[in-house]
XYZ file of C-alpha atoms in Angstrom:
757
model
C 142.863 115.736 163.783
C 142.375 112.570 161.836
C 139.068 112.334 163.487
C 137.973 115.863 162.483
C 139.055 115.110 158.970
C 137.048 111.949 158.809
C 133.912 113.550 160.013
C 134.633 116.783 157.221
C 134.877 113.764 154.963
C 131.657 111.919 155.860
C 129.971 115.235 155.876
C 131.126 116.059 152.213
C 130.010 112.509 151.044
C 126.719 113.119 152.908
C 126.221 116.406 151.143
C 126.901 114.829 147.773
C 124.608 112.031 148.270
C 121.911 114.458 149.337
C 122.621 116.510 146.149
C 122.514 113.493 143.839
C 119.184 112.244 145.585
C 117.754 115.685 144.957
C 118.767 115.838 141.245
C 117.453 112.130 141.058
C 114.154 113.386 142.514
C 113.927 116.363 140.286
C 114.586 114.289 137.122
C 112.040 111.729 138.265
C 109.582 114.380 138.723
C 110.487 116.038 135.564
C 110.212 112.747 133.590
C 106.976 111.993 135.398
C 105.629 115.681 134.369
C 106.776 115.403 130.720
C 105.482 111.538 130.313
C 103.036 111.582 127.359
C 99.755 110.025 128.258
C 99.827 107.924 125.178
C 102.545 105.818 127.132
C 99.944 104.657 129.503
C 97.513 103.255 126.491
C 97.697 99.691 125.865
C 95.612 98.799 122.689
C 95.861 95.368 123.263
C 93.685 95.352 125.996
C 89.964 93.948 125.053
C 91.409 92.284 122.002
C 91.243 89.012 123.773
C 88.227 87.518 125.086
C 85.087 88.952 124.193
C 86.303 92.573 124.161
C 86.396 92.302 120.383
C 88.583 95.591 119.967
C 91.361 95.874 117.497
C 95.110 96.766 117.852
C 95.806 98.513 114.615
C 96.544 102.589 113.897
C 93.804 105.065 113.960
C 93.696 108.647 115.087
C 90.687 109.923 117.294
C 87.454 109.427 115.107
C 89.391 108.970 112.271
C 88.295 107.615 109.068
C 90.724 104.603 108.633
C 91.404 101.731 111.058
C 94.550 100.091 109.644
C 94.808 96.854 111.642
C 95.958 92.927 111.292
C 93.393 90.365 110.408
C 93.743 86.801 111.570
C 91.519 85.468 108.648
C 89.303 83.404 111.134
C 85.374 83.416 111.119
C 84.558 83.618 114.642
C 82.469 85.688 116.974
C 85.483 86.672 119.003
C 87.445 87.529 115.685
C 84.664 90.594 114.840
C 87.410 93.091 114.916
C 89.295 90.886 112.396
C 91.672 90.053 115.308
C 91.931 88.243 118.598
C 95.020 88.030 121.051
C 94.658 84.355 121.270
C 95.746 84.000 117.617
C 99.110 84.106 115.876
C 98.445 84.118 112.418
C 97.968 87.078 109.631
C 96.582 87.037 106.616
C 96.659 90.902 105.806
C 96.271 94.428 106.909
C 92.979 95.871 106.371
C 91.657 99.404 106.483
C 88.500 99.416 108.108
C 87.484 97.729 111.587
C 84.869 97.566 113.860
C 85.774 98.568 117.683
C 84.641 95.931 120.140
C 81.117 95.191 118.366
C 79.399 91.712 118.025
C 79.573 92.378 114.065
C 81.687 90.775 111.667
C 81.854 93.227 109.013
C 84.073 95.618 107.322
C 87.788 94.302 107.296
C 88.075 96.071 103.461
C 91.021 96.612 101.354
C 93.527 94.035 102.754
C 97.199 94.312 102.050
C 99.865 91.704 102.659
C 103.514 91.974 102.083
C 105.334 88.545 100.846
C 108.538 87.479 99.436
C 107.722 84.841 96.899
C 105.217 84.105 94.297
C 101.862 82.664 95.031
C 98.718 81.348 92.945
C 95.838 83.839 93.481
C 93.324 81.839 90.930
C 91.893 79.685 93.493
C 89.129 80.370 96.150
C 90.391 80.074 99.349
C 87.995 78.008 101.764
C 89.749 78.512 104.665
C 92.715 80.123 106.294
C 94.663 77.116 106.050
C 94.559 77.123 102.235
C 95.812 80.795 102.147
C 99.373 80.591 100.823
C 100.253 84.051 102.056
C 99.543 83.773 105.487
C 102.241 84.047 108.034
C 102.933 83.047 111.839
C 103.902 86.159 114.393
C 104.722 86.126 117.946
C 103.355 88.789 120.459
C 107.170 89.116 121.640
C 107.570 90.705 118.240
C 104.468 92.871 118.245
C 103.492 96.346 119.489
C 100.861 98.718 119.388
C 100.601 102.564 120.730
C 97.954 105.264 119.979
C 98.427 105.911 116.038
C 100.968 102.921 115.503
C 101.196 99.223 115.243
C 104.052 96.741 114.633
C 104.725 93.045 113.851
C 107.427 90.929 112.384
C 105.929 88.312 110.220
C 107.880 85.162 110.916
C 107.570 83.410 107.411
C 108.398 85.570 104.819
C 110.757 87.518 107.581
C 109.193 91.175 107.065
C 108.634 93.816 109.567
C 105.074 95.763 109.131
C 104.773 99.148 110.666
C 101.388 101.025 110.602
C 100.076 104.517 111.262
C 97.834 107.041 109.725
C 96.716 110.539 109.343
C 93.032 111.567 109.335
C 92.319 109.974 105.879
C 95.270 108.376 104.982
C 96.951 104.828 105.943
C 100.628 104.067 106.164
C 102.286 101.153 105.572
C 105.983 100.629 105.937
C 107.217 97.009 105.019
C 110.991 96.186 105.948
C 112.316 93.302 104.118
C 115.036 90.901 104.564
C 118.124 92.234 102.425
C 118.163 90.519 98.778
C 114.562 89.205 99.127
C 111.919 89.326 96.886
C 109.506 92.447 97.504
C 106.051 91.681 96.873
C 102.278 92.806 97.821
C 99.305 91.084 97.782
C 96.089 92.722 97.512
C 93.013 90.255 97.695
C 89.742 92.090 97.077
C 87.617 88.934 97.003
C 88.680 87.764 100.656
C 86.259 88.061 103.318
C 85.654 86.885 106.749
C 82.513 86.381 108.907
C 79.584 87.900 107.735
C 81.322 90.036 104.848
C 80.934 88.688 101.130
C 82.511 90.630 97.958
C 79.697 91.297 95.458
C 81.882 93.357 93.085
C 85.672 94.409 92.920
C 87.906 96.241 90.637
C 91.687 96.866 90.197
C 93.532 99.308 87.872
C 97.263 99.622 87.746
C 97.334 103.485 86.998
C 100.871 104.043 86.665
C 104.287 102.469 87.822
C 103.656 103.678 91.570
C 99.745 103.882 91.830
C 96.906 101.176 92.042
C 92.968 102.072 92.675
C 89.934 99.939 92.615
C 86.917 99.293 94.772
C 85.334 96.716 96.722
C 81.377 96.201 96.783
C 80.293 93.989 99.512
C 77.467 92.717 101.579
C 76.918 91.654 104.878
C 75.923 93.085 107.925
C 75.876 96.415 105.728
C 74.158 95.081 102.696
C 75.261 97.655 100.222
C 78.901 98.774 101.110
C 80.908 100.758 98.724
C 84.469 100.818 99.426
C 86.599 102.772 96.729
C 90.496 102.903 97.222
C 93.807 104.335 95.918
C 97.259 103.322 97.184
C 100.478 105.215 96.226
C 103.989 103.190 96.724
C 107.504 104.627 97.667
C 109.139 102.651 94.363
C 107.813 101.728 91.084
C 105.955 98.437 90.552
C 108.468 96.109 88.613
C 105.881 93.659 87.471
C 102.319 92.230 88.309
C 99.692 89.993 88.120
C 96.047 90.492 88.159
C 93.444 87.909 88.928
C 89.551 87.986 88.254
C 87.318 85.151 89.220
C 90.045 82.739 89.274
C 91.358 83.874 85.782
C 94.867 85.314 85.207
C 94.132 88.503 83.490
C 96.504 89.843 81.205
C 95.824 93.302 81.624
C 96.375 96.476 83.806
C 92.582 96.676 84.912
C 90.078 94.119 85.703
C 86.522 93.974 87.169
C 84.814 90.852 88.809
C 83.347 89.328 91.845
C 86.426 88.476 93.538
C 89.661 90.360 92.175
C 93.409 90.176 93.239
C 96.576 91.099 92.409
C 100.258 90.425 93.531
C 102.712 93.610 92.764
C 106.448 93.167 92.460
C 109.182 95.671 93.454
C 112.792 96.007 93.151
C 115.073 94.683 95.946
C 117.478 97.646 96.088
C 116.215 98.821 99.188
C 114.620 97.025 102.212
C 112.026 99.184 103.021
C 108.854 99.458 101.207
C 105.986 102.099 101.742
C 102.676 102.293 100.893
C 100.106 105.279 101.478
C 96.122 104.182 101.019
C 93.107 106.532 101.151
C 89.602 105.300 100.855
C 86.229 106.840 100.001
C 82.473 105.672 100.060
C 81.898 107.745 97.263
C 84.556 107.197 93.973
C 88.072 106.562 93.270
C 88.607 110.362 92.620
C 87.522 111.228 96.043
C 89.734 108.501 97.611
C 92.420 110.158 95.360
C 91.482 113.528 96.965
C 91.586 111.956 100.471
C 95.211 110.839 99.982
C 97.866 112.814 101.719
C 100.232 114.702 99.373
C 103.988 114.685 100.286
C 106.436 112.211 100.754
C 106.701 108.773 102.434
C 107.752 110.216 105.945
C 106.381 107.193 107.936
C 108.329 108.553 111.319
C 106.756 111.984 110.750
C 103.254 110.634 110.480
C 103.493 108.602 113.432
C 104.675 111.336 115.575
C 101.977 113.415 114.438
C 99.404 110.499 115.205
C 100.971 110.395 118.621
C 100.624 113.968 119.341
C 96.940 113.792 118.473
C 96.022 111.229 120.672
C 97.901 112.741 123.561
C 95.908 115.963 123.030
C 92.520 113.898 122.902
C 93.559 111.672 126.020
C 94.574 115.072 128.059
C 90.767 116.182 127.950
C 90.595 114.207 131.293
C 93.699 114.238 133.261
C 93.851 111.855 136.416
C 96.353 111.346 139.149
C 97.174 108.354 141.297
C 100.109 106.320 142.371
C 99.059 103.348 140.578
C 100.225 102.971 137.136
C 97.676 100.051 136.391
C 94.800 102.332 137.091
C 96.298 105.016 134.834
C 96.795 102.274 132.093
C 93.221 100.963 132.257
C 91.872 104.939 132.399
C 94.216 106.231 129.464
C 93.296 103.009 127.338
C 89.730 103.437 128.113
C 89.938 107.241 126.826
C 91.569 105.850 123.946
C 89.114 103.194 123.400
C 85.963 105.780 123.823
C 87.459 108.332 120.923
C 87.959 105.289 118.273
C 84.284 105.824 117.206
C 82.242 107.116 115.800
C 84.536 107.360 112.692
C 84.831 110.156 110.351
C 82.949 109.331 106.966
C 82.812 112.250 104.841
C 85.610 112.852 102.392
C 87.894 115.775 102.254
C 85.217 117.734 99.902
C 82.450 116.811 102.484
C 81.108 113.992 100.244
C 79.565 110.816 101.705
C 77.309 108.192 100.795
C 73.818 107.609 102.134
C 71.584 104.583 102.613
C 69.680 104.863 99.508
C 72.845 105.135 97.391
C 72.744 108.773 96.732
C 75.796 111.117 97.718
C 75.345 113.790 100.167
C 77.505 116.602 101.241
C 78.660 118.014 104.662
C 79.595 121.206 103.812
C 80.373 122.749 107.166
C 80.481 119.743 109.178
C 82.177 116.377 109.396
C 79.705 113.231 108.742
C 80.474 110.324 111.022
C 79.543 106.509 110.829
C 79.588 103.623 112.717
C 76.614 105.240 115.574
C 76.234 102.080 117.620
C 73.428 103.830 119.270
C 71.939 100.814 121.341
C 75.097 100.837 123.371
C 76.621 104.477 122.989
C 73.748 106.632 124.207
C 74.080 105.435 127.774
C 77.737 106.581 128.480
C 79.615 106.965 125.370
C 77.704 110.027 124.070
C 77.470 111.821 127.702
C 81.184 111.284 127.789
C 81.321 113.379 124.346
C 79.368 115.825 125.482
C 82.262 116.810 128.285
C 85.476 115.989 125.962
C 84.020 116.717 122.285
C 81.005 118.801 122.285
C 81.847 119.911 118.713
C 81.635 116.233 117.546
C 78.342 115.942 119.378
C 76.593 118.208 117.021
C 78.286 116.741 114.000
C 77.037 113.345 114.813
C 73.360 114.951 115.187
C 73.755 116.812 111.720
C 74.702 113.279 110.318
C 71.511 111.789 112.031
C 69.487 114.391 110.459
C 70.948 113.442 106.856
C 69.934 110.273 106.935
C 66.344 111.179 108.264
C 65.794 112.912 105.216
C 66.227 109.498 103.414
C 63.319 107.504 105.147
C 61.850 109.977 107.594
C 63.102 107.636 110.446
C 66.037 108.561 112.576
C 68.960 105.824 112.484
C 69.027 103.020 114.598
C 72.622 101.499 113.822
C 74.439 102.937 110.806
C 77.585 101.750 109.008
C 79.422 102.887 106.265
C 76.245 104.388 104.677
C 73.915 101.624 105.489
C 71.161 101.629 108.021
C 71.574 97.839 109.825
C 68.456 98.266 112.016
C 70.353 96.296 114.777
C 68.844 96.148 118.148
C 66.159 98.025 120.015
C 64.525 101.352 120.485
C 65.541 104.457 118.611
C 68.360 105.817 120.415
C 69.157 108.827 118.413
C 66.636 110.391 120.057
C 68.178 110.374 123.561
C 71.333 111.468 121.938
C 69.646 114.671 120.446
C 67.520 115.227 123.717
C 70.707 115.064 125.828
C 72.505 117.415 123.339
C 70.094 119.889 123.395
C 69.266 119.968 127.267
C 73.253 120.317 128.049
C 73.256 123.254 125.781
C 75.010 121.812 122.706
C 73.287 123.972 119.803
C 75.167 123.091 116.830
C 71.921 121.446 115.028
C 68.916 122.918 114.124
C 66.834 122.266 117.038
C 63.180 122.482 115.151
C 64.263 119.969 112.670
C 65.564 117.548 115.111
C 62.529 117.669 117.142
C 60.313 116.991 114.369
C 62.390 113.776 113.437
C 62.076 112.594 117.078
C 58.536 113.035 116.847
C 57.810 111.540 113.503
C 60.319 108.635 114.203
C 58.056 107.974 117.448
C 54.773 108.318 115.691
C 55.364 106.160 112.508
C 54.515 102.341 112.722
C 57.722 100.360 112.054
C 59.750 97.883 114.379
C 56.823 97.576 116.804
C 55.776 101.002 117.540
C 52.270 100.255 115.707
C 51.647 97.617 118.591
C 53.151 99.953 121.098
C 50.811 102.534 120.180
C 47.777 100.210 120.252
C 48.505 98.559 123.281
C 50.303 100.880 125.524
C 53.302 97.996 125.435
C 54.234 95.383 122.948
C 52.534 91.738 123.338
C 55.138 89.297 123.478
C 52.616 87.060 121.184
C 53.242 89.650 118.338
C 57.094 90.751 118.701
C 59.883 89.025 119.954
C 61.922 90.882 122.789
C 58.668 92.713 123.752
C 59.697 93.783 127.181
C 63.063 95.390 126.341
C 61.270 97.070 123.271
C 58.541 98.604 125.327
C 60.769 99.793 128.092
C 63.340 101.527 125.694
C 60.391 103.014 123.639
C 58.819 104.312 126.893
C 62.335 106.025 127.441
C 62.633 107.403 124.076
C 59.218 108.671 124.478
C 60.187 110.784 127.425
C 63.132 111.879 125.714
C 60.741 113.462 122.946
C 58.747 114.811 125.743
C 61.630 116.815 127.239
C 62.719 118.154 123.739
C 59.072 119.211 123.465
C 59.092 120.919 126.757
C 62.272 122.869 125.948
C 60.870 124.081 122.742
C 57.808 125.146 124.207
C 55.637 122.631 122.673
C 52.870 122.006 125.630
C 50.508 119.306 123.880
C 53.613 117.334 122.687
C 55.028 117.385 126.071
C 51.752 116.153 127.703
C 51.210 113.348 125.087
C 54.800 112.030 125.167
C 54.978 111.993 128.933
C 51.768 110.043 129.204
C 53.057 107.558 126.903
C 56.628 107.190 128.685
C 54.683 105.731 131.224
C 54.091 102.283 129.254
C 56.797 100.582 131.402
C 53.979 100.592 133.912
C 51.941 98.065 131.863
C 54.636 95.380 132.329
C 55.546 95.381 135.791
C 54.437 92.459 137.831
C 54.351 93.360 141.616
C 54.190 89.694 142.805
C 57.566 89.166 141.383
C 59.064 92.500 141.354
C 60.121 92.014 137.413
C 58.980 93.112 134.330
C 57.593 90.645 132.355
C 56.223 89.546 128.979
C 52.214 90.229 128.538
C 50.047 88.845 126.101
C 47.494 90.840 123.795
C 44.714 90.758 126.379
C 46.683 92.998 128.685
C 46.268 90.463 131.574
C 48.081 87.111 130.670
C 51.937 86.915 131.681
C 54.183 84.874 129.495
C 54.680 81.248 131.187
C 56.330 79.521 132.556
C 58.523 82.325 133.965
C 62.182 82.253 135.295
C 63.925 85.333 136.146
C 67.311 83.437 134.962
C 65.948 82.053 131.764
C 67.664 83.917 128.662
C 67.005 82.946 124.797
C 68.858 84.658 122.012
C 66.850 86.528 119.560
C 64.011 84.083 118.297
C 61.506 83.606 121.110
C 63.259 86.072 123.289
C 61.063 88.525 125.500
C 64.325 90.279 126.207
C 67.188 91.551 124.243
C 70.328 89.623 125.031
C 69.562 89.102 128.568
C 66.902 88.350 131.259
C 64.276 89.649 133.686
C 67.278 90.015 136.202
C 69.051 92.267 133.996
C 66.244 94.410 132.044
C 63.902 94.884 134.811
C 65.411 98.284 135.985
C 65.482 100.364 132.975
C 63.085 103.171 134.036
C 66.037 105.833 133.885
C 63.466 108.666 133.631
C 61.250 107.646 136.658
C 63.190 105.737 139.339
C 61.302 107.124 141.992
C 58.054 105.688 140.730
C 59.758 102.294 139.927
C 60.832 102.273 143.826
C 57.320 103.098 144.585
C 55.820 100.084 142.748
C 58.192 97.598 144.279
C 56.638 98.896 147.510
C 59.144 101.278 148.740
C 62.891 101.802 149.499
C 63.583 98.827 151.632
C 61.748 95.940 149.213
C 63.765 97.894 146.029
C 67.165 97.922 147.676
C 66.733 94.464 148.861
C 66.148 93.264 145.347
C 68.864 95.072 143.876
C 71.337 93.510 146.648
C 69.824 90.389 145.370
C 70.604 91.031 141.899
C 74.255 91.189 142.598
C 74.464 88.399 145.108
C 72.009 85.685 143.421
C 73.587 82.863 141.547
C 75.099 83.501 138.364
C 73.818 80.350 135.966
C 71.826 81.648 133.198
C 68.879 79.502 132.312
C 68.094 78.230 128.711
C 69.634 76.156 125.826
C 70.297 79.130 123.387
C 71.445 81.994 125.782
C 73.098 85.000 124.373
C 76.892 85.014 124.367
C 76.826 88.874 125.293
C 75.702 87.957 128.928
C 78.939 88.340 130.702
C 80.773 89.932 133.181
C 78.576 88.475 135.775
C 78.242 89.600 139.341
C 75.376 87.589 140.949
C 72.960 88.240 137.709
C 74.255 91.642 137.261
C 76.072 91.339 133.501
C 78.631 94.323 133.129
C 79.649 92.530 129.946
C 76.453 93.849 128.250
C 75.029 97.370 128.275
C 71.387 97.215 129.629
C 73.397 96.483 133.409
C 75.361 99.558 132.993
C 73.052 102.027 135.113
C 72.069 99.679 137.870
C 74.558 99.886 140.447
C 73.759 103.988 140.885
C 69.720 103.307 141.455
C 70.800 102.853 145.605
C 71.078 106.542 145.096
C 67.544 106.955 144.604
C 66.578 104.950 147.397
C 68.304 106.625 150.140
C 71.038 104.160 149.979
C 73.931 105.933 148.264
C 76.822 103.750 150.328
C 75.483 100.808 148.334
C 75.948 102.456 145.026
C 79.708 103.829 146.134
C 80.201 99.601 147.251
C 78.986 98.131 144.053
C 80.528 100.706 141.595
C 83.872 100.062 143.227
C 83.380 96.249 142.705
C 82.587 96.488 139.141
C 85.709 98.940 138.537
C 87.718 96.426 140.476
C 86.518 93.293 139.112
C 85.298 93.907 135.343
C 88.552 95.892 134.108
C 92.187 94.728 133.960
C 95.519 95.456 131.801
C 95.179 91.859 130.608
C 94.165 91.438 126.913
C 91.117 90.164 128.288
C 90.526 93.134 130.433
C 86.932 94.062 129.237
C 84.363 91.591 130.449
C 82.251 91.911 127.253
C 82.391 93.797 123.937
C 83.639 97.038 123.661
C 80.730 98.233 121.882
C 82.347 101.246 120.300
C 83.387 103.181 123.268
C 80.426 102.058 125.950
C 82.233 99.761 127.879
C 85.201 102.073 128.311
C 83.008 105.309 128.651
C 81.351 103.511 131.749
C 84.704 102.935 133.443
C 85.723 106.596 132.267
C 82.948 108.299 134.028
C 82.552 105.952 137.166
C 86.218 106.121 137.786
C 86.164 109.912 137.844
C 83.124 110.028 140.301
C 79.966 109.948 138.328
C 77.602 108.220 135.791
C 74.836 109.093 133.324
C 71.831 107.230 134.524
C 69.582 109.247 132.548
C 71.471 111.090 129.852
C 68.772 113.145 128.691
C 68.116 114.610 132.354
C 71.349 116.498 131.964
C 72.447 115.102 135.210
C 75.073 112.599 136.616
C 74.842 110.325 139.517
C 77.459 110.700 141.927
C 79.382 107.161 142.444
C 82.879 106.427 144.132
C 85.901 108.211 142.531
C 89.337 106.391 142.336
C 91.598 109.029 141.587
C 93.153 111.385 143.711
C 92.655 114.051 141.507
C 90.933 114.477 138.360
C 91.234 117.528 135.956
C 88.523 117.801 132.954
C 89.682 120.322 130.545
C 86.715 122.426 129.392
C 88.424 125.017 127.331
C 91.878 126.834 127.473
C 90.883 128.898 130.565
C 88.568 126.459 132.105
C 88.384 123.308 133.712
C 86.349 121.027 136.550
C 88.516 119.357 138.907
C 87.402 116.268 141.313
C 89.498 115.474 144.299
C 89.254 112.613 146.541
C 91.167 112.894 149.681
C 92.263 109.845 151.438
C 90.958 107.808 148.419
C 92.269 104.020 148.291
C 90.803 100.646 147.724
C 89.481 100.441 151.193
C 88.576 104.191 151.427
C 85.588 103.768 148.839
C 83.098 105.487 150.706
C 82.088 109.278 150.525
C 82.210 110.735 153.966
C 81.569 114.510 153.103
C 81.903 116.532 149.723
C 82.289 120.314 148.784
C 81.209 121.951 145.351
C 83.621 125.207 145.101
C 83.867 125.627 148.948
C 80.149 124.976 149.628
C 78.828 121.975 151.381
C 77.411 119.412 148.913
C 75.327 116.949 149.914
C 73.501 115.753 146.859
C 74.068 112.275 144.762
C 73.790 114.159 141.670
C 75.584 116.948 139.693
C 74.011 118.647 136.758
C 75.947 119.269 133.320
C 76.068 122.591 134.000
C 77.620 122.648 137.455
C 80.225 120.728 135.602
C 80.915 122.922 132.373
C 80.665 125.968 134.591
C 84.196 124.906 136.175
C 85.326 124.775 139.648
C 86.261 121.878 142.246
C 84.100 118.813 143.639
C 86.285 118.025 146.734
C 85.532 114.473 148.387
C 86.358 112.991 151.625
C 86.923 109.397 151.402
C 86.749 106.768 154.253
C 86.640 102.789 154.818
C 83.050 102.730 156.481
C 79.855 104.349 154.940
C 78.656 107.617 156.144
C 74.695 106.707 156.003
C 74.008 110.427 156.094
C 75.820 111.810 153.277
C 73.437 112.277 150.074
C 70.523 110.815 151.679
C 67.162 112.566 150.748
C 65.126 114.391 153.561
C 62.107 112.850 152.296
C 61.314 109.108 151.859
C 59.782 107.607 148.851
C 56.164 106.468 149.447
C 56.276 103.155 151.203
């Protein structure tokens, strides 16, 4: 009897444990299902090394980027911040995400608890009296939110933002003096103030402007700031002089504002405009200073943006890398038009975006490759608005933009890659812009004479004796020509189609069949640049290649890969040279090499954009399993969860967009073709939300680190044996199912016909 009671007791305990376990599993699963995607984002990824990202607060494609600035003049501080640092000099409202350009960082606010002398010009960060140290142990960032504790004044800083208004919350130590420094004259890196202005409008409001020159030669930023408590006292300086007034204008103006210390928290709302102070006031959110409410709204906004592509994996680090990439890919382009639609153009006139949003920060040399193709999937409405912005700038000079920043054309980098962005959008069915006008802009741009086009048209290539970076420029103009041809064909312009298709063959003129490289050629059409070393690189002056060498630039013929293979002598020679690219020693020869050549696997440089399509070229040469192998190697070695987790400049979303597309299983080698190349998916399941009632699902059965090779595939239940998938197939919705394995299936995706040997 005792034994039976003992058995019964054990039975009941077992049942209880099972019940508890079941409940725990349900809670765990429920928590998992309710976990916000923003929890996987780490904005500090890329802030170290050469990533050049910023950790501050913004919303998807938002107007403001409110972020800490370290005050260091250096390439790795292009965003104003580098994770290796621990000193802050302010919190600015404009920042570039992952570029190699030291600009913006305008309208800097810095809380402080003492009076300082702002009459002096600070030659370096060391002389700034309001700087403060901080520790990464007391610094946090998440989508739409940033927090840091300033150790010297012992002030906790919190930042968040809405579409056009930044919110600051400063929590001071009890009884401490509460003060804010606004130094409009201070600039870092390339930026230098030319004219600034401050006005105390009332006891809770200041306004002003900051005009500056740098990379953007004529940058005009107007602002207004409203405080949660009255300004008790103030000091205003203009070009080193203390001004006894409530308003001043000078090259370098600054102000220190003082507030009562009755409440430890001081809040500030700040809005900007490229047009006027009155527009900045209109951009400023109405309502109270409910910081927490704005932060929650920003987080919710980001969660929806991240959910456009949802991935499933048992490895949290992969989800962190992926969703941080999704975050970075939606930081730029940035909203530029004000609430009333107005924005400044490069000729200093004011345009109005009456039924669209105008955008700035168009890093087109980088982003046409993967960032813009990604946007055609997750934000097609923004693609048409970006193109309409391009067309607005085209009206000014009758040339499409190259790299626009805050109402300025910087003319940075080679080619006219607004052209593939437009062609891609039209080929993919995006119609929110005037196609005929856009085509005329594309054609007119490629028929003018600036930036090497005169030489390109005369010789059929650009001679290195006339223009630097001649090989890269020639190859990129050939691709731009092909894109114009595709647009002409789509619009029924047969003569233009034939003309630009012929000109798109310009790459042939620089191919050296003896070495297998694209090489610089003289005006005589015969003489190569000597001596020739495919590992040699020089930055800018005297360069034949842009930020790279012959190894990295000789593969850019995305519109005619089959002929590139044939010129090499066939698939075996071509793939042997591709393999050598990845296995060659990684030294870069030359005394003035570009810092952009980073993320090296052999001579493949993932840290810079010219290499981004190369691993997918094996698909065209009947060896897709080598694409699968090398794509996985790049995914594994060039991205991580560390602050140095990007192997090169983020470049306004391009580095992250490469990861996003490649991780889910495909990439846009030739964006304007409307097709994607299949690689090797790393997630068990990916869901791309196309609309409320339609999605495209990618499944990868048995996927793992070892199971990187595609064994078979089915699209919507039918056998799929191709290495390309079209944009139209994806946006139609459905399921692409892969079966993965540890050994290559050398029959899957192989063409029935061979490239001419």
